[in-house]
Amino acid sequence: MAKNRRTQGMPTRVELLKNNKLSKNIEILNPNLIRIFEKKNDTSLFSLNLEKDEDMEERFLDISSERVITKFGDFEVKVDDCLNVSVLKNGHRYFEEYSGDDTEIRIIDQVFDLAALEGHAKQEHIVEFKARCNFTLFSDDDKIYGLGDKTAHFNRRDFEYISWNSDEPTQHNETYRSLYKSINFLMVTHDGMWYGLFYPSSYKTVWNLGKYNKKYMYYGSEKGENDYFLILGEGPSDIVKTYYKLIGPQLFTTLKFMGAHQSRWSYSEAEAREMLRHHVEDHWPLDFIHFDIDYMEDYKVYTVNNNYISDLKSLSAEFKKDGVGVITILDPGVKLQEGYEIYDYLTAHNGFAKKDGVDYVNAVWPGDSKYPNYFKKEVRDYLTAATADFMEKYGISGIWCDMNEPASFKGPLPSDVEFADDEGRVLYHDRVHNLYAEYMSKTVAQAFIQKNKRPSVITRAAFATTSRYTTSWNGDNQSLWDHLRASLPQLATMNMSGFAMNSVDVGGFGNDCSKELLIRWTEANILIPYFRNHSCKNSRYQEPYAFDRETYDICKKYYQLRYDLMPYLYDLQWQAHADGSPMIAPLFYYYPEEPRTLEENTEVMIGELLLHAPILNQGQRSRLVYFPEGRWVDLFTKKVYEGKKEYIVEMELGATGLFAREGALLPMYQGLTSLDKKQIDTLYICPVAGEGTDPENIDFLPYTNHEDDGESLDYERGIYNETVYSYDGKKLDAVKVTGRYPSDYKQVKILPF
Ligand code: GLC
């Protein structure tokens, strides 16, 4: 094979010596990925793809006498006397480990003392780090994006975060340091350049993004090693894709899962039937109803309370007949109760976490409970079987994994709670806490995979690699305009971290949703990858039909739009699974060279072809919209907007700023109310042309569409169709790239825009 010019002759590993002692290693996995470490983290509990580029030469370099380690493409990797690594790009400072001597950590502890003085629990703060690395912030304009589900704006500069999966029911605001997920991946941009960092450890990790000293940021970890990946690239999209290769592939879930989900804690049987009636009689699009914890007997997992739902099996059959699947919630905590099968089995088989030699007990919804040790295969196999049996017995289509941080109502789990693995090796809680949800999700997903089904699994907590097994949502937000605003950066940041099928509770979980908030939230989130309206017990009901006719009609119109655009959303999921491309992205993902995009928190891209600038404020009826390069057409009014400009756009209640790139070919369905493949016999292709523009004068972009059965794993064996459509303003052309799936489409038709 011809050698790649970029990698030829590059050392794959450089050992840096200080006073003749090995102090640091630089391992070059490919021209975009460098691992810098003193000692590697033990990553055996989660999967990373660590293969090196095939054509890289195995070459070690003793750097004790050299300062420039390697040069490739535009990059030059260097090291200074203190072994700080830096990278130049075309001779410009691109990445640096910080070498200043002002890196002492100044914790402003009074804040926490004040809280303690006022009787609040003293917040834990880490000051002693076993591993810590400082990275230069070049100027006040450097921007930092990433770290997963945080309720902040895209740019997380100046804040401090802690990767420690946490179930915090209080109102998440932009300074919240730990939420449900721990994703140690971020991207930095300065002076038009971009790089990424990934810290591969499941131990509690602090990310200080310039809070104490604006000249540097750092990660610090109590127990992890000094070891991180530096991701080089031209811009955010290639950094995201390189990162994705390291942690993916993420789960590719079903077509049906991408329909609308309706949930509340907890629906009674009568309320569930009322929902189904709206679906059947009013043609309100719906694919899933969720049953929250009250369907269980005393919150015991894998049981059903027949006083709450008299016959779950016939109820789910009733729903299924009308195209609606049932998803039930599953918590990890197992009620401490002798005679309860799951409890007895896991107790007898040493299947629970232990402390000081005995099963560890804390409390969750069922009261005193024990925590299954998912790190043991025997436990996983048992609970996979229990999940499969439960789904089979009651006709359940999906499982919603909650409380898997793991949550605990009697204080945090001590760090020495033990989870023994199959070899009897003890894994302590401080190492596996952030991985608990991953192992639970994997256990549940297996119940689907065993049957050649793509998993319909949802998780609340997650680690960087957890999307391999499950979709996710971002936990207990509230019915607040602030949380509607936060939803876009949250979802798009998760999407840039390999978690495409991510959701927030539409309408907000806690507090009372108003009519206006529900309408605006539905408009703003209607094209998010996974769409679920969910609310808390005792809050105002917030189903689209819970308010008045106007609310219902507006929401229905948008639900229908989601279903009509489903082939486009499905293709986005296909691509996300293939290479980590976000389904929902910040504007800067596609237009990093337009400075106006770097701090844009209120507009998002849905794939490359749609731009969404919704109303996110109470009482607002128009807003400023920034259009990136190109010409953009309002999906509803057909008005054209020129790129690299800002416009004020009117958006009455019921109108949202949704724009398509002129020249796009949008694949669509028409009028479906559930995603049943049997109902789908026509694919429409809609050529986007602005009002008054002759389609023959537009250069339409070719569009690649994917089709398969939407539910099995057969696509992995190549059973799918890939078709490239093109249009010259008059005639549609289709070129089949692969075609092993017997197509459901009897026809492909042009749908006039
Ligand atoms: C947790 C979940 C929420 C669920 C509730 C009851 O708070 O985040 O979605 O409704 O528990 O199960």
mmCIF file of N, CA and C in Angstrom, residues 234-350:
data_model
loop_
_atom_site.group_PDB
_atom_site.id
_atom_site.type_symbol
_atom_site.label_atom_id
_atom_site.label_comp_id
_atom_site.label_asym_id
_atom_site.label_seq_id
_atom_site.Cartn_x
_atom_site.Cartn_y
_atom_site.Cartn_z
ATOM 1 N N GLU A 234 -8.896 20.960 11.489
ATOM 2 C CA GLU A 234 -9.084 22.268 10.867
ATOM 3 C C GLU A 234 -10.233 23.018 11.521
ATOM 4 N N GLY A 235 -11.250 22.268 11.929
ATOM 5 C CA GLY A 235 -12.423 22.907 12.501
ATOM 6 C C GLY A 235 -13.220 21.922 13.317
ATOM 7 N N PRO A 236 -14.359 22.356 13.866
ATOM 8 C CA PRO A 236 -15.110 21.487 14.775
ATOM 9 C C PRO A 236 -15.559 20.173 14.145
ATOM 10 N N SER A 237 -15.902 20.179 12.853
ATOM 11 C CA SER A 237 -16.459 18.934 12.323
ATOM 12 C C SER A 237 -15.403 17.838 12.245
ATOM 13 N N ASP A 238 -14.181 18.146 11.858
ATOM 14 C CA ASP A 238 -13.213 17.036 11.827
ATOM 15 C C ASP A 238 -12.745 16.641 13.224
ATOM 16 N N ILE A 239 -12.785 17.577 14.170
ATOM 17 C CA ILE A 239 -12.427 17.202 15.553
ATOM 18 C C ILE A 239 -13.496 16.266 16.126
ATOM 19 N N VAL A 240 -14.756 16.615 15.901
ATOM 20 C CA VAL A 240 -15.853 15.770 16.386
ATOM 21 C C VAL A 240 -15.759 14.371 15.763
ATOM 22 N N LYS A 241 -15.452 14.312 14.496
ATOM 23 C CA LYS A 241 -15.395 13.000 13.842
ATOM 24 C C LYS A 241 -14.203 12.166 14.336
ATOM 25 N N THR A 242 -13.082 12.813 14.586
ATOM 26 C CA THR A 242 -11.932 12.075 15.132
ATOM 27 C C THR A 242 -12.262 11.558 16.532
ATOM 28 N N TYR A 243 -12.892 12.426 17.332
ATOM 29 C CA TYR A 243 -13.284 12.012 18.686
ATOM 30 C C TYR A 243 -14.241 10.823 18.613
ATOM 31 N N TYR A 244 -15.174 10.922 17.673
ATOM 32 C CA TYR A 244 -16.188 9.867 17.539
ATOM 33 C C TYR A 244 -15.550 8.513 17.212
ATOM 34 N N LYS A 245 -14.512 8.555 16.386
ATOM 35 C CA LYS A 245 -13.836 7.289 16.049
ATOM 36 C C LYS A 245 -13.243 6.652 17.299
ATOM 37 N N LEU A 246 -12.865 7.495 18.236
ATOM 38 C CA LEU A 246 -12.264 7.003 19.470
ATOM 39 C C LEU A 246 -13.317 6.375 20.386
ATOM 40 N N ILE A 247 -14.500 6.972 20.465
ATOM 41 C CA ILE A 247 -15.485 6.512 21.472
ATOM 42 C C ILE A 247 -16.679 5.737 20.883
ATOM 43 N N GLY A 248 -16.913 5.832 19.569
ATOM 44 C CA GLY A 248 -18.130 5.260 18.998
ATOM 45 C C GLY A 248 -17.968 3.815 18.608
ATOM 46 N N PRO A 249 -18.882 3.252 17.817
ATOM 47 C CA PRO A 249 -20.059 3.913 17.265
ATOM 48 C C PRO A 249 -21.226 3.960 18.249
ATOM 49 N N GLN A 250 -22.025 5.009 18.096
ATOM 50 C CA GLN A 250 -23.189 5.109 18.957
ATOM 51 C C GLN A 250 -24.312 4.218 18.431
ATOM 52 N N LEU A 251 -25.245 3.963 19.333
ATOM 53 C CA LEU A 251 -26.411 3.144 18.982
ATOM 54 C C LEU A 251 -27.164 3.762 17.799
ATOM 55 N N PHE A 252 -27.587 2.913 16.896
ATOM 56 C CA PHE A 252 -28.490 3.342 15.834
ATOM 57 C C PHE A 252 -29.855 2.778 16.231
ATOM 58 N N THR A 253 -30.744 3.646 16.661
ATOM 59 C CA THR A 253 -32.023 3.129 17.149
ATOM 60 C C THR A 253 -33.056 3.077 16.022
ATOM 61 N N THR A 254 -34.275 2.715 16.368
ATOM 62 C CA THR A 254 -35.276 2.433 15.333
ATOM 63 C C THR A 254 -35.868 3.708 14.732
ATOM 64 N N LEU A 255 -36.475 3.527 13.573
ATOM 65 C CA LEU A 255 -37.202 4.625 12.941
ATOM 66 C C LEU A 255 -38.357 5.041 13.851
ATOM 67 N N LYS A 256 -39.048 4.062 14.374
ATOM 68 C CA LYS A 256 -40.210 4.346 15.219
ATOM 69 C C LYS A 256 -39.836 5.213 16.419
ATOM 70 N N PHE A 257 -38.657 4.933 17.001
ATOM 71 C CA PHE A 257 -38.223 5.681 18.182
ATOM 72 C C PHE A 257 -38.146 7.181 17.891
ATOM 73 N N MET A 258 -37.993 7.506 16.600
ATOM 74 C CA MET A 258 -37.843 8.924 16.236
ATOM 75 C C MET A 258 -39.189 9.648 16.131
ATOM 76 N N GLY A 259 -40.282 8.903 16.314
ATOM 77 C CA GLY A 259 -41.595 9.537 16.348
ATOM 78 C C GLY A 259 -41.792 10.277 17.668
ATOM 79 N N ALA A 260 -43.020 10.746 17.933
ATOM 80 C CA ALA A 260 -43.268 11.509 19.163
ATOM 81 C C ALA A 260 -43.508 10.562 20.337
ATOM 82 N N HIS A 261 -42.961 10.960 21.504
ATOM 83 C CA HIS A 261 -43.166 10.210 22.748
ATOM 84 C C HIS A 261 -43.969 11.102 23.702
ATOM 85 N N GLN A 262 -44.912 10.515 24.396
ATOM 86 C CA GLN A 262 -45.662 11.287 25.394
ATOM 87 C C GLN A 262 -45.531 10.601 26.746
ATOM 88 N N SER A 263 -45.232 11.417 27.761
ATOM 89 C CA SER A 263 -44.942 10.844 29.065
ATOM 90 C C SER A 263 -45.412 11.765 30.176
ATOM 91 N N ARG A 264 -45.615 11.182 31.355
ATOM 92 C CA ARG A 264 -45.876 11.954 32.564
ATOM 93 C C ARG A 264 -45.672 10.991 33.721
ATOM 94 N N TRP A 265 -45.281 11.552 34.842
ATOM 95 C CA TRP A 265 -45.171 10.763 36.055
ATOM 96 C C TRP A 265 -46.489 10.898 36.796
ATOM 97 N N SER A 266 -47.375 9.967 36.797
ATOM 98 C CA SER A 266 -47.486 8.756 36.006
ATOM 99 C C SER A 266 -48.901 8.706 35.440
ATOM 100 N N TYR A 267 -49.063 8.196 34.264
ATOM 101 C CA TYR A 267 -50.404 8.108 33.692
ATOM 102 C C TYR A 267 -51.210 6.984 34.322
ATOM 103 N N SER A 268 -52.471 7.307 34.585
ATOM 104 C CA SER A 268 -53.402 6.245 34.984
ATOM 105 C C SER A 268 -53.879 5.595 33.686
ATOM 106 N N GLU A 269 -54.602 4.505 33.857
ATOM 107 C CA GLU A 269 -55.116 3.803 32.697
ATOM 108 C C GLU A 269 -56.068 4.705 31.900
ATOM 109 N N ALA A 270 -56.909 5.448 32.629
ATOM 110 C CA ALA A 270 -57.892 6.312 31.957
ATOM 111 C C ALA A 270 -57.172 7.418 31.177
ATOM 112 N N GLU A 271 -56.131 7.970 31.791
ATOM 113 C CA GLU A 271 -55.385 9.037 31.090
ATOM 114 C C GLU A 271 -54.674 8.497 29.853
ATOM 115 N N ALA A 272 -54.187 7.278 29.984
ATOM 116 C CA ALA A 272 -53.507 6.666 28.836
ATOM 117 C C ALA A 272 -54.501 6.491 27.684
ATOM 118 N N ARG A 273 -55.697 6.037 28.013
ATOM 119 C CA ARG A 273 -56.707 5.812 26.959
ATOM 120 C C ARG A 273 -57.133 7.126 26.320
ATOM 121 N N GLU A 274 -57.205 8.157 27.143
ATOM 122 C CA GLU A 274 -57.559 9.499 26.639
ATOM 123 C C GLU A 274 -56.504 9.937 25.612
ATOM 124 N N MET A 275 -55.262 9.624 25.909
ATOM 125 C CA MET A 275 -54.175 9.974 24.984
ATOM 126 C C MET A 275 -54.347 9.217 23.659
ATOM 127 N N LEU A 276 -54.632 7.948 23.777
ATOM 128 C CA LEU A 276 -54.782 7.131 22.574
ATOM 129 C C LEU A 276 -55.951 7.640 21.716
ATOM 130 N N ARG A 277 -56.997 8.077 22.413
ATOM 131 C CA ARG A 277 -58.169 8.597 21.696
ATOM 132 C C ARG A 277 -57.759 9.806 20.835
ATOM 133 N N HIS A 278 -56.937 10.677 21.388
ATOM 134 C CA HIS A 278 -56.481 11.839 20.611
ATOM 135 C C HIS A 278 -55.681 11.405 19.392
ATOM 136 N N HIS A 279 -54.876 10.377 19.590
ATOM 137 C CA HIS A 279 -54.067 9.871 18.483
ATOM 138 C C HIS A 279 -54.970 9.304 17.383
ATOM 139 N N VAL A 280 -55.939 8.502 17.796
ATOM 140 C CA VAL A 280 -56.768 7.800 16.802
ATOM 141 C C VAL A 280 -57.801 8.752 16.183
ATOM 142 N N GLU A 281 -58.500 9.506 17.046
ATOM 143 C CA GLU A 281 -59.606 10.316 16.506
ATOM 144 C C GLU A 281 -59.168 11.634 15.894
ATOM 145 N N ASP A 282 -58.163 12.266 16.502
ATOM 146 C CA ASP A 282 -57.754 13.584 15.969
ATOM 147 C C ASP A 282 -56.517 13.488 15.079
ATOM 148 N N HIS A 283 -56.029 12.295 14.868
ATOM 149 C CA HIS A 283 -54.823 12.105 14.042
ATOM 150 C C HIS A 283 -53.631 12.886 14.594
ATOM 151 N N TRP A 284 -53.516 12.853 15.908
ATOM 152 C CA TRP A 284 -52.359 13.479 16.551
ATOM 153 C C TRP A 284 -51.190 12.483 16.461
ATOM 154 N N PRO A 285 -50.107 12.849 15.773
ATOM 155 C CA PRO A 285 -49.006 11.903 15.575
ATOM 156 C C PRO A 285 -48.368 11.458 16.896
ATOM 157 N N LEU A 286 -48.228 10.169 17.063
ATOM 158 C CA LEU A 286 -47.688 9.619 18.311
ATOM 159 C C LEU A 286 -47.130 8.225 18.059
ATOM 160 N N ASP A 287 -45.961 7.931 18.639
ATOM 161 C CA ASP A 287 -45.399 6.585 18.508
ATOM 162 C C ASP A 287 -45.186 5.860 19.829
ATOM 163 N N PHE A 288 -45.049 6.616 20.930
ATOM 164 C CA PHE A 288 -44.812 5.931 22.210
ATOM 165 C C PHE A 288 -45.505 6.633 23.369
ATOM 166 N N ILE A 289 -46.028 5.828 24.274
ATOM 167 C CA ILE A 289 -46.470 6.333 25.574
ATOM 168 C C ILE A 289 -45.490 5.762 26.594
ATOM 169 N N HIS A 290 -45.166 6.555 27.628
ATOM 170 C CA HIS A 290 -44.245 6.077 28.670
ATOM 171 C C HIS A 290 -45.008 5.861 29.974
ATOM 172 N N PHE A 291 -44.726 4.757 30.614
ATOM 173 C CA PHE A 291 -45.288 4.538 31.951
ATOM 174 C C PHE A 291 -44.178 4.714 32.988
ATOM 175 N N ASP A 292 -44.417 5.656 33.888
ATOM 176 C CA ASP A 292 -43.447 6.004 34.939
ATOM 177 C C ASP A 292 -43.634 5.055 36.139
ATOM 178 N N ILE A 293 -42.903 5.310 37.215
ATOM 179 C CA ILE A 293 -42.750 4.321 38.297
ATOM 180 C C ILE A 293 -44.023 3.753 38.933
ATOM 181 N N ASP A 294 -45.154 4.445 38.822
ATOM 182 C CA ASP A 294 -46.340 3.944 39.527
ATOM 183 C C ASP A 294 -46.935 2.667 38.930
ATOM 184 N N TYR A 295 -46.491 2.288 37.726
ATOM 185 C CA TYR A 295 -47.020 1.032 37.181
ATOM 186 C C TYR A 295 -46.490 -0.169 37.969
ATOM 187 N N MET A 296 -45.428 0.061 38.764
ATOM 188 C CA MET A 296 -44.820 -1.055 39.510
ATOM 189 C C MET A 296 -45.516 -1.251 40.855
ATOM 190 N N GLU A 297 -45.379 -2.444 41.379
ATOM 191 C CA GLU A 297 -45.910 -2.715 42.715
ATOM 192 C C GLU A 297 -44.846 -2.273 43.717
ATOM 193 N N ASP A 298 -45.162 -1.314 44.554
ATOM 194 C CA ASP A 298 -44.204 -0.779 45.550
ATOM 195 C C ASP A 298 -42.858 -0.398 44.914
ATOM 196 N N TYR A 299 -42.904 0.029 43.681
ATOM 197 C CA TYR A 299 -41.674 0.431 42.972
ATOM 198 C C TYR A 299 -40.656 -0.703 42.856
ATOM 199 N N LYS A 300 -41.160 -1.913 42.842
ATOM 200 C CA LYS A 300 -40.251 -3.066 42.679
ATOM 201 C C LYS A 300 -40.053 -3.302 41.190
ATOM 202 N N VAL A 301 -38.800 -3.274 40.769
ATOM 203 C CA VAL A 301 -38.535 -3.412 39.336
ATOM 204 C C VAL A 301 -38.987 -4.776 38.832
ATOM 205 N N TYR A 302 -39.445 -4.823 37.599
ATOM 206 C CA TYR A 302 -39.975 -6.014 36.926
ATOM 207 C C TYR A 302 -41.276 -6.533 37.547
ATOM 208 N N THR A 303 -42.015 -5.659 38.245
ATOM 209 C CA THR A 303 -43.348 -6.060 38.723
ATOM 210 C C THR A 303 -44.373 -5.074 38.169
ATOM 211 N N VAL A 304 -45.646 -5.436 38.249
ATOM 212 C CA VAL A 304 -46.715 -4.541 37.791
ATOM 213 C C VAL A 304 -47.762 -4.438 38.892
ATOM 214 N N ASN A 305 -48.208 -3.228 39.157
ATOM 215 C CA ASN A 305 -49.248 -2.998 40.154
ATOM 216 C C ASN A 305 -50.612 -3.058 39.454
ATOM 217 N N ASN A 306 -51.299 -4.152 39.672
ATOM 218 C CA ASN A 306 -52.579 -4.331 38.962
ATOM 219 C C ASN A 306 -53.679 -3.409 39.464
ATOM 220 N N ASN A 307 -53.453 -2.777 40.608
ATOM 221 C CA ASN A 307 -54.448 -1.800 41.057
ATOM 222 C C ASN A 307 -54.281 -0.499 40.297
ATOM 223 N N TYR A 308 -53.091 -0.296 39.759
ATOM 224 C CA TYR A 308 -52.843 0.949 39.011
ATOM 225 C C TYR A 308 -53.170 0.752 37.537
ATOM 226 N N ILE A 309 -52.633 -0.321 36.990
ATOM 227 C CA ILE A 309 -52.951 -0.663 35.603
ATOM 228 C C ILE A 309 -53.462 -2.099 35.630
ATOM 229 N N SER A 310 -54.736 -2.256 35.373
ATOM 230 C CA SER A 310 -55.351 -3.555 35.650
ATOM 231 C C SER A 310 -54.753 -4.668 34.804
ATOM 232 N N ASP A 311 -54.466 -4.358 33.541
ATOM 233 C CA ASP A 311 -53.950 -5.416 32.677
ATOM 234 C C ASP A 311 -52.987 -4.791 31.661
ATOM 235 N N LEU A 312 -51.745 -4.710 32.059
ATOM 236 C CA LEU A 312 -50.753 -4.012 31.222
ATOM 237 C C LEU A 312 -50.615 -4.676 29.861
ATOM 238 N N LYS A 313 -50.724 -5.989 29.851
ATOM 239 C CA LYS A 313 -50.547 -6.707 28.585
ATOM 240 C C LYS A 313 -51.637 -6.311 27.578
ATOM 241 N N SER A 314 -52.906 -6.307 28.022
ATOM 242 C CA SER A 314 -53.933 -5.931 27.035
ATOM 243 C C SER A 314 -53.888 -4.451 26.726
ATOM 244 N N LEU A 315 -53.489 -3.639 27.718
ATOM 245 C CA LEU A 315 -53.391 -2.195 27.430
ATOM 246 C C LEU A 315 -52.334 -1.954 26.350
ATOM 247 N N SER A 316 -51.173 -2.616 26.492
ATOM 248 C CA SER A 316 -50.146 -2.350 25.480
ATOM 249 C C SER A 316 -50.555 -2.928 24.123
ATOM 250 N N ALA A 317 -51.322 -4.013 24.137
ATOM 251 C CA ALA A 317 -51.803 -4.564 22.850
ATOM 252 C C ALA A 317 -52.762 -3.570 22.189
ATOM 253 N N GLU A 318 -53.578 -2.941 23.024
ATOM 254 C CA GLU A 318 -54.534 -1.940 22.524
ATOM 255 C C GLU A 318 -53.781 -0.771 21.865
ATOM 256 N N PHE A 319 -52.712 -0.351 22.524
ATOM 257 C CA PHE A 319 -51.902 0.752 21.978
ATOM 258 C C PHE A 319 -51.198 0.322 20.687
ATOM 259 N N LYS A 320 -50.658 -0.863 20.742
ATOM 260 C CA LYS A 320 -49.879 -1.355 19.588
ATOM 261 C C LYS A 320 -50.743 -1.435 18.338
ATOM 262 N N LYS A 321 -52.002 -1.845 18.533
ATOM 263 C CA LYS A 321 -52.941 -1.982 17.416
ATOM 264 C C LYS A 321 -53.070 -0.632 16.678
ATOM 265 N N ASP A 322 -52.960 0.451 17.437
ATOM 266 C CA ASP A 322 -53.068 1.773 16.806
ATOM 267 C C ASP A 322 -51.710 2.432 16.584
ATOM 268 N N GLY A 323 -50.680 1.637 16.554
ATOM 269 C CA GLY A 323 -49.360 2.151 16.174
ATOM 270 C C GLY A 323 -48.556 2.794 17.293
ATOM 271 N N VAL A 324 -49.003 2.624 18.558
ATOM 272 C CA VAL A 324 -48.283 3.279 19.664
ATOM 273 C C VAL A 324 -47.619 2.220 20.554
ATOM 274 N N GLY A 325 -46.312 2.346 20.724
ATOM 275 C CA GLY A 325 -45.575 1.402 21.569
ATOM 276 C C GLY A 325 -45.592 1.860 23.020
ATOM 277 N N VAL A 326 -45.376 0.910 23.934
ATOM 278 C CA VAL A 326 -45.327 1.243 25.360
ATOM 279 C C VAL A 326 -43.887 1.141 25.850
ATOM 280 N N ILE A 327 -43.452 2.201 26.521
ATOM 281 C CA ILE A 327 -42.118 2.196 27.140
ATOM 282 C C ILE A 327 -42.322 2.251 28.650
ATOM 283 N N THR A 328 -41.632 1.377 29.376
ATOM 284 C CA THR A 328 -41.755 1.420 30.839
ATOM 285 C C THR A 328 -40.428 1.848 31.457
ATOM 286 N N ILE A 329 -40.537 2.506 32.589
ATOM 287 C CA ILE A 329 -39.334 2.987 33.285
ATOM 288 C C ILE A 329 -38.697 1.820 34.048
ATOM 289 N N LEU A 330 -37.388 1.870 34.194
ATOM 290 C CA LEU A 330 -36.660 0.855 34.965
ATOM 291 C C LEU A 330 -35.581 1.564 35.777
ATOM 292 N N ASP A 331 -35.645 1.398 37.095
ATOM 293 C CA ASP A 331 -34.609 1.978 37.953
ATOM 294 C C ASP A 331 -33.661 0.856 38.375
ATOM 295 N N PRO A 332 -32.426 1.194 38.731
ATOM 296 C CA PRO A 332 -31.537 0.104 39.162
ATOM 297 C C PRO A 332 -31.876 -0.442 40.552
ATOM 298 N N GLY A 333 -32.269 0.443 41.477
ATOM 299 C CA GLY A 333 -32.442 0.046 42.883
ATOM 300 C C GLY A 333 -33.450 -1.083 43.050
ATOM 301 N N VAL A 334 -33.045 -2.118 43.775
ATOM 302 C CA VAL A 334 -33.923 -3.274 44.000
ATOM 303 C C VAL A 334 -34.408 -3.240 45.453
ATOM 304 N N LYS A 335 -35.706 -3.231 45.633
ATOM 305 C CA LYS A 335 -36.277 -3.115 46.985
ATOM 306 C C LYS A 335 -35.801 -4.253 47.889
ATOM 307 N N LEU A 336 -35.402 -3.848 49.081
ATOM 308 C CA LEU A 336 -34.939 -4.827 50.064
ATOM 309 C C LEU A 336 -36.182 -5.521 50.634
ATOM 310 N N GLN A 337 -36.463 -6.678 50.128
ATOM 311 C CA GLN A 337 -37.663 -7.392 50.584
ATOM 312 C C GLN A 337 -37.512 -8.888 50.303
ATOM 313 N N GLU A 338 -37.381 -9.640 51.358
ATOM 314 C CA GLU A 338 -37.242 -11.082 51.141
ATOM 315 C C GLU A 338 -38.516 -11.646 50.542
ATOM 316 N N GLY A 339 -38.356 -12.604 49.657
ATOM 317 C CA GLY A 339 -39.535 -13.173 49.003
ATOM 318 C C GLY A 339 -39.813 -12.522 47.648
ATOM 319 N N TYR A 340 -39.127 -11.428 47.373
ATOM 320 C CA TYR A 340 -39.278 -10.759 46.069
ATOM 321 C C TYR A 340 -38.181 -11.342 45.168
ATOM 322 N N GLU A 341 -38.623 -11.943 44.082
ATOM 323 C CA GLU A 341 -37.749 -12.808 43.279
ATOM 324 C C GLU A 341 -36.400 -12.190 42.899
ATOM 325 N N ILE A 342 -36.466 -10.979 42.365
ATOM 326 C CA ILE A 342 -35.226 -10.346 41.884
ATOM 327 C C ILE A 342 -34.272 -10.136 43.065
ATOM 328 N N TYR A 343 -34.851 -9.689 44.174
ATOM 329 C CA TYR A 343 -34.050 -9.443 45.372
ATOM 330 C C TYR A 343 -33.410 -10.745 45.862
ATOM 331 N N ASP A 344 -34.230 -11.769 45.955
ATOM 332 C CA ASP A 344 -33.721 -13.047 46.480
ATOM 333 C C ASP A 344 -32.615 -13.615 45.586
ATOM 334 N N TYR A 345 -32.848 -13.554 44.276
ATOM 335 C CA TYR A 345 -31.868 -14.140 43.367
ATOM 336 C C TYR A 345 -30.528 -13.404 43.472
ATOM 337 N N LEU A 346 -30.607 -12.078 43.397
ATOM 338 C CA LEU A 346 -29.345 -11.321 43.403
ATOM 339 C C LEU A 346 -28.642 -11.407 44.757
ATOM 340 N N THR A 347 -29.419 -11.502 45.826
ATOM 341 C CA THR A 347 -28.797 -11.658 47.148
ATOM 342 C C THR A 347 -28.075 -13.012 47.195
ATOM 343 N N ALA A 348 -28.773 -14.041 46.762
ATOM 344 C CA ALA A 348 -28.191 -15.386 46.833
ATOM 345 C C ALA A 348 -26.964 -15.530 45.938
ATOM 346 N N HIS A 349 -26.901 -14.762 44.861
ATOM 347 C CA HIS A 349 -25.770 -14.905 43.921
ATOM 348 C C HIS A 349 -24.732 -13.795 44.045
ATOM 349 N N ASN A 350 -24.685 -13.170 45.190
ATOM 350 C CA ASN A 350 -23.707 -12.079 45.378
ATOM 351 C C ASN A 350 -23.800 -11.047 44.260
#
